[in-house]
Structures are given as structure tokens and as C-alpha cells.
Amino acid sequence: MIASQPEHMYTLAEGAPLPRNDTSVQVRNKQGGGLVLLQDTQLIETLAHFARERIPERVVHAKAAGARGYFEVTHDVSDITDADFLNGIGKRSEVLTRISTVGPESGSADTIRDVHGWATKIKTNEGNNDWVFNNIPVFFVRDPIKFPSLNRSHKRHPATHSVDADMFWDFHVNAPESVHALMFLFGDRGTPASLRHINGYSGHTYKWTKKDGSFHYVRIHYHADGGVKNLSADEATKLAGTNPDALILDLYNAIEAGNGPSYTVSIQTIHPEDLARCPVNIFDMTKVLPHALYPLRPVGKLVFNQTPKNYFAEIEQAAFSPSTMVPGIEPSADPMLQARMFSYPDAARYRLGVNYQQLPTNAAKVPIYIPTERDGLMTFGANYGSDPNYVHSSILPTTFHDNATSEYKPTEEVLQGPVVFTSQVTEEDFKQPRALWNDVLSKEEQDRFVSNIAENIAGVQRDWLREKVFELFSKVDTKLGERIEARVKSLLTKDSA
Ligand code: NDP
């Protein structure tokens, strides 16, 4: 904008002011017909821009709510991490969050039964730290090769272009390690009443590290300060029709009314020397760490108190990745985490372009200096001017963070073993779902679980596949399998009557 042009004066994209924006330029005949002209830049740009307004939708996590707020440290964790944003009680860091369903598309209803992804970007004094979590503590698979197949089985059938119960269950009976996550999906928590009332879980084990090379394995939990609240299956189905954006609007309106939610952030920790005594494989996302052995230790609060001013710019263009970490936090040898660290930035490069980290919503608040990554589509800014674009320049030496110096010791974790295809399913995979069924769910929650899952299984067309699903849940608990089978059969009899 030049000084002589007022702020809201209409211009073309290159700046030329025009007298109006509501007519095309036409050669008109006396009968009222008109031919538009290629020289009408305003018309051409208006049509061309409209055709390009959508960017590729996320293949998963397409439908989401977004909010801004802060993370505040409430408890001292300086004994296990030197991460700047986690140290100093009362310290606040700016946060951007995006909470989504997983399978359905951007235009789908919020209350469809699904896991909810919960991504949080914390803008710290040492760069961004992303926590890319879910609202359930476990995941369906522990081997990343299965990730695309899992998601396809939950999405649309290649022929009918519709969700398909046979495809869904065909995948899961052949990946029985998913039974624990299925117990959450078809439980009450599969249909949250509000994003203000969900918990969040890292699922993965991370390492929180100190300068002296010491570290702890850590799993992170968010607990909604307002408690967990869920919809019944009937309420969720009704809302999907009457108010498909119910959860997005609930969060937006609550924040606008000054009632934004807060969540307590806690961790479970394991010292590496105690790992051998741990009864579960902590690198397996299908398992939780039992609370009795690894109690929650509070760390801080997440508070959301600002709505996005522009959804596309701030939320749709936001890109989160489990690989975005700051000094003091490191990945563990969880194969799913390792693969997601590739996959999420790869998805962002496809969706937003190679320079997606330069977009204002993603940009770190600290100065970025990575002159060996430059150019590419949509390069903004000075692109490091004439600075060397190669490593080890003496003409303009680069300075480095002191975690490359002797004050910092690298964490040591010995990983060795044969190179194998792994991921066998064993009795271990059924113990935690069994504990959830027998020890955690109330009788009413059990009844609702059976009802929810039976409705879905009744949609399976193949008799032999339904039998396999009953067998899967019988391995969790014989009575559970029998109850599901009886319920499905009664639904099918009713349907055929
Ligand atoms: P606990 O009894 O200490 O933990 C049970 C946990 O289950 C609760 O703390 C709560 O976690 C969660 N929970 C409560 N009601 C429901 C519900 N209706 N649907 C889903 N989750 C619910 O025992 P353990 O830690 O030994 O875990 C036993 C089982 O509980 C596990 O096998 C797992 O299935 C489930 N669970 C365990 C979690 C963990 O991290 N240990 C977390 C969540 C579930 P929260 O406070 O996080 O809501």
C-alpha cells in the first residue's frame, strides 16, 4: 500500500486501483448479449483464483477445530529435562492447537465416531515444539507399514466410495493388536460431547533429557480440567445431521464467551535403568503404562483463550510434526514415532510446499538461520541473501547452539539386535483391553460399548467375517465375545423380520 491509497481501497493483486469489482468488461450487442475479454484481468484473476482456493486436504485429520492459547509450567521438572519451555514455574509459551477427527473429510460431521487427533505447537525460546497426540492413550497399530492400510480401511471403499464395515473389520481381525484402540473407539470416548472435555495422550514414549546426558522415558497426558464428557451414540448421530460442526462451534463459542478450556499436563516417567522391570514394551503404542507403577506427575497447564481470526491462514495452513522438538526432548525407539517423524513433514511438503515452515502460522518465534535450505516454491523473504549455501564456510562462519560443545553430553541408548520383520500378536495384546473391560468400564459403559460395536458389526455383509470379529473380542473376554455376538444376531434378525 502506498501512502496516498487508503487501507481498504480495492486494487488488483498487483496493486492497481480499480473503480469497481462487480462487473466484467464486455463487448455487448444491442440484444443484451456480451462477450467477455481476455484483457479483463480482474475477471480472469477472480475466476482463476477461485479455482485454486482449495489446497490438498489432509489425507487424515482433515476436519478440525483450532484455537490459540498458552502452556504454563506449574511444577518443577528440571531434574529430568533442560528444555527451556518446561523450566521455570509460571513460564508461559504461546500455543496453537488443532483438534480433529481422523478418517472423514473436511466437510464431514464432528460427531462421527472416531479417534480425535490433537496437535499442539508450542512456540518456545528454543524453537517450536509440537505435541501431536490423540484423545485415546493407545493406537491401532505398532508397525508404521500398516498405517496407510489402517486409515484406508476406515475411509471409503474403492468401488462404492462409501465407508464399509467389511473393509473396516477385515483389516482389524487381521491386525488384532488394534483391539485395545477399538475398545476406546467404540466406548463412550469415541463420541466426545465437546473438545473442551477430552483428554490427550502422547501414545508414544519420548525421552526428556539433561545436559549431562541423563534421560528419562516419558509419556505425556492431558486431562481436561472440566472432566471428560461424551455423547450417547444416539445424540452423536442426531447432531451429525442437525449440527455437523457442533464440536468446532462449541470450542469457538466457549472461547469467544471467555470460557476457553484448560487441561492439566502430566507425565509418566521411567528411568532407563528401570526399563528391564517394566511389564510392557514402552515402545509399543498399543500399550499404556499402568498408572499404579508409573503415577502421573503434573507439569503444567494448557489454556486456550483465543479463536483464530482466519481459519485458513492459521489452522488449515498449520503443519504439525512429532519431529518438531527442542533441546531437552528427544525421540525414543518407538517405530511408529520414528515413521511419523518422516511422514508428517512429508505430508506438509506435499500439501503446503517445501517452504511451509515460513508461513506465519508455522514460523518459530526465534530467528531461523538454515542457509543450506533455501530456494524452492514460494520462498518468502530475503532467502539468506549472499550467505554461503554450503557447510563449513570460512568466508561467513555459522555459529552453533552449545549442545554441540563439551558442556552437553549426548544421551546414550544402546540399540542392537537382528534386522527382522516383527510385530507378532501374542496374549500380551489382550491383557490391557481385558483390564479396561473388566476393571475400568462400569456396567453401564459396558452395555453402551456392546450396543455401539454391535451396530457397526451388523453392517458386515459376510457371515464368516462377523464370526472372526466375535472371535477377536472373545480373546479379550469370552463373555464380551458372546454378548457382542448375541447383540449382532438380534439386530440382524430384527432387520430381516
Ligand atoms: P487405572 O485404573 O489406574 O487407569 C484406568 C484409567 O482408565 C483411568 O485412569 C482413566 O484414565 C481411564 N478411564 C476411566 N474411565 C474410562 C472409560 N470409560 N473409557 C476409557 N478410559 C477410561 O489402571 P491402569 O493404568 O492399569 O490401566 C488399566 C486400563 O485402563 C488400561 O489397560 C487401559 O485400557 C485403560 N487406560 C489406562 C491409561 C493409562 O495411561 N494407564 C489411560 C487411559 C485408559 P484417564 O484419567 O487418562 O482418563
XYZ file of C-alpha atoms and ligand atoms in Angstrom:
545
model
C 0.000 0.000 0.000
C 1.300 3.449 -0.862
C 0.671 6.399 1.410
C -1.825 8.006 -0.992
C -4.038 4.863 -1.076
C -6.389 4.282 1.860
C -6.151 0.888 3.583
C -9.339 -0.761 2.319
C -9.285 0.670 -1.212
C -9.896 -2.113 -3.733
C -6.986 -2.993 -6.024
C -5.917 -5.799 -8.297
C -3.482 -8.312 -6.809
C -0.588 -6.348 -8.291
C -1.815 -3.129 -6.713
C -3.620 -1.222 -9.463
C -6.704 0.531 -8.018
C -9.978 -0.114 -9.906
C -13.321 1.708 -9.740
C -15.476 -1.409 -9.162
C -15.283 -5.158 -8.547
C -18.754 -6.345 -9.508
C -18.844 -6.254 -13.300
C -16.796 -7.867 -16.002
C -15.767 -5.843 -19.051
C -17.832 -6.951 -22.050
C -18.446 -6.215 -25.704
C -22.234 -6.057 -25.650
C -24.675 -6.220 -28.528
C -27.981 -4.386 -28.689
C -29.913 -7.514 -27.731
C -28.133 -7.678 -24.356
C -25.611 -10.426 -25.138
C -21.984 -9.920 -24.145
C -18.551 -11.348 -24.860
C -16.032 -11.157 -22.033
C -12.492 -10.188 -22.835
C -9.191 -11.869 -22.123
C -7.855 -8.403 -21.383
C -10.166 -8.180 -18.329
C -7.505 -9.048 -15.766
C -9.940 -8.586 -12.907
C -12.310 -11.244 -14.307
C -9.525 -13.663 -15.242
C -7.896 -13.383 -11.797
C -11.225 -13.679 -9.986
C -12.097 -16.927 -11.790
C -8.585 -18.358 -11.743
C -8.082 -17.673 -8.045
C -11.413 -19.233 -7.140
C -10.487 -22.433 -8.959
C -7.325 -22.639 -6.862
C -8.680 -21.793 -3.432
C -8.520 -25.341 -2.068
C -5.214 -26.867 -1.115
C -4.885 -30.652 -0.819
C -6.934 -31.819 2.102
C -5.063 -33.764 4.763
C -5.443 -37.462 3.915
C -6.201 -37.977 7.611
C -7.225 -35.407 10.242
C -8.954 -33.209 7.643
C -11.807 -31.841 9.800
C -10.644 -29.784 12.744
C -11.206 -27.041 15.232
C -8.397 -24.635 16.047
C -7.516 -22.334 18.905
C -4.697 -20.336 20.440
C -3.552 -20.022 23.998
C -0.602 -20.829 26.169
C 1.263 -23.544 28.016
C 2.267 -22.671 31.568
C 4.737 -24.556 33.748
C 3.144 -25.347 37.120
C 5.614 -27.873 38.534
C 9.379 -28.206 38.532
C 10.695 -30.887 36.157
C 14.255 -29.581 35.996
C 15.506 -32.925 37.353
C 14.599 -34.644 34.068
C 14.782 -32.064 31.272
C 16.631 -28.892 30.368
C 14.015 -27.871 27.784
C 13.678 -24.116 28.291
C 9.875 -24.000 27.960
C 9.468 -26.696 30.635
C 11.664 -24.931 33.166
C 10.635 -22.100 35.465
C 7.332 -22.308 37.326
C 4.966 -19.731 35.862
C 6.760 -19.574 32.493
C 4.270 -19.263 29.617
C 4.756 -20.176 25.958
C 2.398 -19.298 23.120
C 0.407 -22.270 21.760
C -1.535 -23.052 18.581
C -3.778 -26.116 18.662
C -5.761 -28.157 16.140
C -8.171 -30.913 17.228
C -9.569 -33.160 14.524
C -11.408 -36.312 13.661
C -9.165 -38.734 11.749
C -10.878 -40.600 8.911
C -13.575 -38.398 7.387
C -13.134 -35.440 5.095
C -13.034 -31.754 5.872
C -16.772 -31.318 5.285
C -17.796 -34.235 7.499
C -19.659 -34.135 10.794
C -17.721 -33.586 14.015
C -19.672 -36.167 15.993
C -18.980 -39.171 13.761
C -17.482 -41.906 15.954
C -13.731 -41.538 15.591
C -10.474 -41.015 17.420
C -9.655 -37.312 17.789
C -6.204 -36.111 16.821
C -4.861 -33.292 18.934
C -1.882 -31.331 17.632
C -0.275 -28.548 19.635
C 2.503 -26.227 18.507
C 4.335 -24.601 21.386
C 6.374 -21.588 20.282
C 9.330 -21.591 22.666
C 12.522 -19.572 23.103
C 14.376 -22.521 21.543
C 12.124 -23.002 18.519
C 8.844 -24.846 18.061
C 7.894 -27.967 19.979
C 4.973 -29.926 18.548
C 2.976 -32.434 20.549
C 0.922 -34.426 18.052
C -1.352 -36.544 20.241
C -4.723 -38.333 20.232
C -7.632 -38.335 22.680
C -7.070 -42.041 23.399
C -3.904 -43.391 25.048
C -3.156 -46.172 22.548
C -3.047 -46.581 18.787
C -4.388 -49.299 16.473
C -1.039 -50.497 15.123
C 2.576 -50.513 16.242
C 4.192 -51.026 12.863
C 4.176 -47.966 10.585
C 3.886 -50.066 7.427
C 0.271 -50.713 8.447
C -0.587 -47.023 8.926
C -1.887 -46.271 5.390
C -3.833 -49.560 5.288
C -5.420 -48.877 8.667
C -6.616 -45.492 7.503
C -7.871 -46.712 4.142
C -9.906 -49.402 5.914
C -11.626 -46.647 7.938
C -12.231 -44.419 4.899
C -14.073 -45.056 1.621
C -14.306 -48.317 -0.311
C -12.528 -48.105 -3.684
C -15.681 -49.157 -5.580
C -18.632 -47.811 -3.605
C -16.876 -44.669 -2.319
C -18.604 -45.269 0.988
C -17.389 -46.322 4.430
C -17.565 -50.079 4.519
C -17.939 -52.311 7.579
C -16.465 -55.359 5.789
C -13.327 -53.435 4.852
C -13.037 -51.986 8.363
C -13.342 -55.341 10.147
C -11.343 -57.276 7.555
C -8.406 -55.035 8.429
C -8.879 -55.274 12.185
C -9.372 -59.044 12.507
C -6.080 -59.419 10.660
C -4.368 -56.814 12.842
C -5.596 -57.958 16.274
C -3.120 -55.682 18.063
C -5.694 -52.986 17.253
C -8.231 -54.417 19.706
C -7.151 -52.123 22.561
C -7.724 -48.967 20.482
C -11.036 -50.429 19.222
C -12.175 -50.720 22.844
C -11.741 -46.938 23.172
C -13.208 -46.157 19.739
C -16.463 -47.990 20.433
C -16.604 -46.872 24.060
C -18.103 -43.607 25.255
C -14.926 -41.704 24.402
C -15.445 -42.408 20.688
C -18.110 -39.669 20.669
C -16.901 -36.701 22.771
C -19.537 -34.132 23.745
C -17.061 -31.286 23.472
C -13.399 -30.734 22.673
C -13.264 -28.873 25.984
C -13.924 -32.198 27.670
C -11.459 -34.643 26.131
C -8.127 -35.921 27.424
C -4.967 -36.131 25.306
C -2.180 -38.710 25.257
C 1.235 -38.787 23.610
C 0.813 -42.530 22.991
C 4.488 -42.550 22.097
C 7.287 -42.681 24.603
C 9.650 -39.708 24.309
C 12.982 -39.048 26.010
C 13.317 -35.991 28.209
C 16.983 -35.191 28.519
C 19.521 -33.232 30.587
C 22.776 -31.601 29.530
C 24.718 -34.239 31.476
C 23.432 -36.947 29.112
C 20.918 -38.365 31.585
C 17.378 -39.001 30.384
C 14.012 -40.457 31.302
C 11.456 -42.128 29.099
C 8.295 -40.046 29.236
C 4.672 -40.371 28.197
C 2.581 -37.202 28.286
C -1.086 -36.932 29.315
C -3.551 -34.022 29.145
C -6.556 -34.142 31.463
C -9.468 -31.811 30.771
C -9.891 -29.640 33.871
C -13.639 -29.713 33.242
C -13.630 -33.528 33.137
C -14.356 -35.905 30.258
C -17.862 -35.592 28.746
C -19.264 -37.769 25.984
C -22.368 -38.029 23.827
C -24.511 -41.123 23.656
C -24.448 -42.849 20.270
C -27.955 -41.527 19.540
C -27.052 -37.953 20.460
C -23.924 -38.110 18.286
C -25.855 -39.482 15.307
C -28.552 -36.829 15.638
C -26.053 -33.981 15.962
C -24.173 -35.216 12.883
C -27.328 -34.404 10.930
C -28.565 -31.297 12.684
C -25.268 -29.566 13.504
C -22.329 -31.179 11.706
C -19.924 -28.507 13.030
C -21.092 -28.920 16.631
C -17.674 -29.516 18.221
C -15.888 -26.801 16.269
C -18.546 -24.263 17.202
C -18.670 -25.388 20.818
C -14.954 -24.670 21.218
C -15.102 -21.401 19.243
C -18.135 -20.049 21.092
C -16.812 -21.025 24.516
C -13.537 -19.208 23.896
C -15.332 -16.137 22.480
C -17.508 -16.096 25.610
C -14.389 -16.144 27.800
C -14.891 -19.790 28.825
C -11.946 -21.330 26.997
C -10.877 -24.742 28.296
C -7.788 -25.715 30.252
C -6.068 -29.048 30.615
C -3.574 -30.358 33.155
C -0.417 -31.698 31.533
C 1.229 -34.608 33.368
C 3.874 -37.191 32.612
C 4.649 -40.800 33.400
C 8.382 -41.399 33.613
C 10.747 -44.371 33.576
C 14.455 -44.203 34.313
C 16.357 -46.228 31.677
C 17.842 -48.444 34.413
C 14.292 -49.447 35.401
C 13.257 -50.334 31.867
C 14.038 -54.053 32.299
C 11.490 -54.208 35.159
C 8.716 -52.608 33.108
C 5.985 -55.184 32.381
C 5.099 -53.642 28.999
C 7.013 -52.698 25.890
C 7.143 -48.919 26.233
C 7.968 -48.535 22.527
C 4.656 -50.161 21.578
C 1.849 -47.641 21.010
C -0.843 -50.264 21.526
C 0.003 -50.406 25.253
C -0.418 -47.970 28.140
C 1.961 -47.620 31.070
C -0.020 -48.773 34.133
C -0.745 -45.867 36.484
C -0.050 -47.988 39.579
C 3.584 -48.448 38.503
C 4.086 -45.106 36.785
C 1.979 -42.465 38.524
C 1.143 -39.199 36.792
C 3.437 -36.315 37.665
C 1.989 -32.850 36.945
C 3.990 -30.487 34.735
C 1.826 -27.631 33.544
C -1.403 -26.290 32.092
C -2.618 -25.851 28.542
C -5.067 -22.962 28.280
C -6.987 -21.946 25.130
C -8.265 -18.383 25.228
C -8.158 -17.104 21.633
C -10.056 -18.098 18.496
C -8.396 -17.983 15.087
C -9.044 -14.729 13.234
C -8.669 -16.508 9.901
C -9.224 -20.269 9.827
C -7.387 -20.964 6.565
C -4.294 -18.915 7.373
C -3.918 -20.060 10.961
C -5.391 -23.565 11.156
C -5.663 -25.077 7.659
C -2.140 -23.958 6.828
C -0.783 -25.100 10.173
C 1.561 -28.075 9.941
C 2.457 -30.175 12.959
C 5.014 -32.932 13.261
C 6.251 -35.239 16.019
C 9.739 -34.435 14.674
C 9.441 -30.802 15.799
C 11.264 -30.860 19.129
C 13.510 -28.595 21.161
C 16.740 -29.356 23.042
C 15.780 -31.367 26.148
C 13.303 -33.594 24.278
C 14.300 -36.495 22.035
C 12.545 -39.319 20.206
C 12.618 -42.865 21.548
C 12.954 -46.094 19.583
C 9.189 -46.327 19.036
C 8.910 -47.388 15.366
C 5.627 -45.503 14.927
C 7.177 -42.307 16.280
C 10.212 -42.741 14.054
C 7.996 -43.151 10.978
C 5.682 -40.278 11.883
C 8.747 -38.045 12.161
C 9.189 -38.611 8.413
C 5.571 -38.797 7.420
C 4.146 -35.594 8.907
C 6.672 -33.150 7.401
C 6.407 -35.112 4.149
C 2.634 -34.571 4.138
C 3.135 -30.851 4.818
C 5.607 -30.528 1.927
C 3.006 -32.100 -0.379
C 0.096 -30.070 0.978
C 1.708 -26.676 1.516
C 5.018 -26.795 -0.319
C 8.609 -27.194 0.702
C 8.723 -23.832 2.477
C 5.705 -24.463 4.721
C 7.741 -23.609 7.815
C 7.966 -20.000 6.558
C 4.186 -19.491 6.723
C 3.352 -17.133 9.596
C 1.244 -19.730 11.450
C 4.109 -22.238 11.431
C 7.070 -19.871 11.799
C 9.041 -20.185 15.012
C 9.280 -17.038 17.127
C 13.076 -17.314 17.231
C 15.259 -16.210 14.294
C 15.671 -19.048 11.787
C 19.071 -19.498 10.163
C 19.410 -22.513 7.874
C 21.107 -21.138 4.746
C 21.676 -24.650 3.406
C 17.895 -24.935 2.919
C 16.857 -22.227 0.523
C 15.001 -21.503 -2.706
C 12.072 -23.749 -3.617
C 8.466 -22.858 -4.411
C 7.101 -19.863 -2.512
C 10.321 -18.687 -0.937
C 9.472 -15.662 1.165
C 11.853 -13.062 2.486
C 15.487 -12.415 1.639
C 16.376 -16.126 1.259
C 19.673 -15.600 3.154
C 20.949 -13.081 0.603
C 24.510 -13.900 -0.405
C 25.285 -16.069 2.648
C 27.090 -19.303 1.775
C 24.711 -22.120 0.741
C 27.216 -24.844 1.692
C 28.599 -26.106 5.015
C 31.951 -25.121 6.578
C 32.376 -21.677 5.049
C 35.319 -19.663 6.353
C 34.070 -16.598 4.485
C 30.994 -16.367 6.727
C 31.263 -18.943 9.534
C 27.989 -20.134 11.068
C 27.616 -20.208 14.867
C 26.032 -23.197 16.611
C 24.000 -23.934 19.738
C 26.233 -25.079 22.557
C 24.689 -28.541 22.707
C 27.499 -29.449 20.329
C 30.055 -28.474 22.990
C 31.537 -30.407 25.911
C 29.036 -28.905 28.384
C 26.397 -31.098 26.769
C 26.740 -34.869 26.736
C 24.731 -36.890 24.212
C 22.232 -39.353 25.658
C 23.422 -42.928 25.296
C 20.935 -45.616 24.416
C 22.257 -48.914 23.115
C 20.051 -50.333 20.382
C 21.156 -53.590 18.889
C 19.599 -56.748 17.580
C 18.828 -58.656 14.431
C 17.178 -56.988 11.447
C 13.782 -58.717 11.346
C 10.169 -58.472 10.345
C 8.439 -58.205 13.696
C 5.106 -57.314 15.304
C 3.673 -60.737 16.196
C 0.420 -60.665 18.106
C 0.509 -62.500 21.448
C -1.619 -62.905 24.578
C 0.023 -59.664 25.849
C -2.070 -57.757 23.311
C -5.284 -58.790 25.025
C -4.315 -58.129 28.665
C -4.764 -54.360 28.696
C -8.039 -54.379 26.722
C -9.212 -57.026 29.219
C -8.264 -54.750 32.128
C -10.158 -51.884 30.503
C -13.220 -54.110 30.054
C -13.195 -55.825 33.438
C -11.653 -53.264 35.795
C -12.311 -49.796 34.345
C -15.632 -49.704 32.495
C -18.777 -49.540 34.632
C -21.693 -51.876 33.866
C -23.478 -49.035 32.028
C -20.320 -48.265 29.991
C -20.022 -51.973 29.125
C -23.646 -52.052 27.959
C -23.125 -48.990 25.753
C -19.904 -50.478 24.329
C -21.689 -53.689 23.305
C -24.530 -51.701 21.767
C -22.178 -49.338 19.848
C -19.932 -52.037 18.453
C -22.801 -54.403 17.582
C -24.458 -51.684 15.474
C -21.280 -51.435 13.464
C -20.601 -55.166 13.124
C -24.187 -55.706 11.994
C -23.206 -53.764 8.872
C -20.726 -56.512 7.872
C -22.110 -58.413 4.863
C -20.001 -61.591 5.109
C -21.078 -64.131 7.781
C -17.569 -65.613 8.150
C -16.090 -62.149 8.755
C -18.618 -61.414 11.508
C -17.601 -64.723 13.155
C -13.969 -63.610 13.084
C -14.901 -60.328 14.769
C -16.700 -62.223 17.566
C -13.574 -64.395 17.981
C -11.398 -61.283 18.276
C -13.433 -59.885 21.171
C -13.734 -63.338 22.784
C -9.963 -63.240 23.163
C -10.383 -60.062 25.227
C -13.076 -61.741 27.336
C -15.201 -64.772 26.472
C -18.379 -63.173 27.808
C -17.686 -59.994 25.857
C -17.437 -62.001 22.621
C -20.679 -63.813 23.434
C -22.511 -60.603 24.279
C -21.427 -58.913 21.055
C -22.418 -61.971 19.015
C -25.856 -62.190 20.641
C -26.481 -58.482 20.103
C -25.394 -58.525 16.456
C -27.543 -61.581 15.761
C -30.567 -59.966 17.353
C -30.046 -56.809 15.263
C -29.761 -58.881 12.090
C -32.882 -60.886 12.936
C -34.796 -57.663 13.566
C -33.575 -56.278 10.220
C -34.647 -59.349 8.292
C -38.048 -59.588 10.079
P -6.066 -47.388 36.231
O -7.287 -47.917 36.896
O -5.100 -46.631 37.065
O -6.413 -46.496 34.972
C -7.599 -46.618 34.319
C -7.764 -45.356 33.501
O -8.767 -45.561 32.531
C -8.263 -44.146 34.273
O -7.254 -43.542 34.988
C -8.780 -43.281 33.159
O -7.670 -42.626 32.536
C -9.259 -44.306 32.125
N -10.699 -44.409 32.063
C -11.611 -44.260 33.033
N -12.842 -44.454 32.551
C -12.705 -44.734 31.242
C -13.599 -45.024 30.191
N -14.902 -45.061 30.408
N -13.109 -45.269 28.966
C -11.795 -45.234 28.748
N -10.873 -44.965 29.704
C -11.343 -44.730 30.935
O -5.379 -48.668 35.598
P -4.182 -48.836 34.561
O -3.324 -47.644 34.426
O -3.539 -50.120 34.938
O -4.982 -49.060 33.214
C -5.994 -50.041 33.095
C -6.614 -49.847 31.742
O -7.171 -48.551 31.690
C -5.593 -49.899 30.620
O -5.385 -51.198 30.166
C -6.196 -49.007 29.600
O -7.053 -49.736 28.781
C -7.010 -48.006 30.410
N -6.364 -46.669 30.499
C -5.105 -46.545 31.022
C -4.438 -45.361 30.922
C -3.015 -45.268 31.349
O -2.324 -44.384 30.840
N -2.565 -46.097 32.263
C -5.072 -44.175 30.342
C -6.435 -44.377 29.932
C -7.017 -45.592 29.979
P -7.648 -41.074 32.266
O -7.537 -40.468 33.615
O -6.466 -40.868 31.419
O -8.946 -40.748 31.622
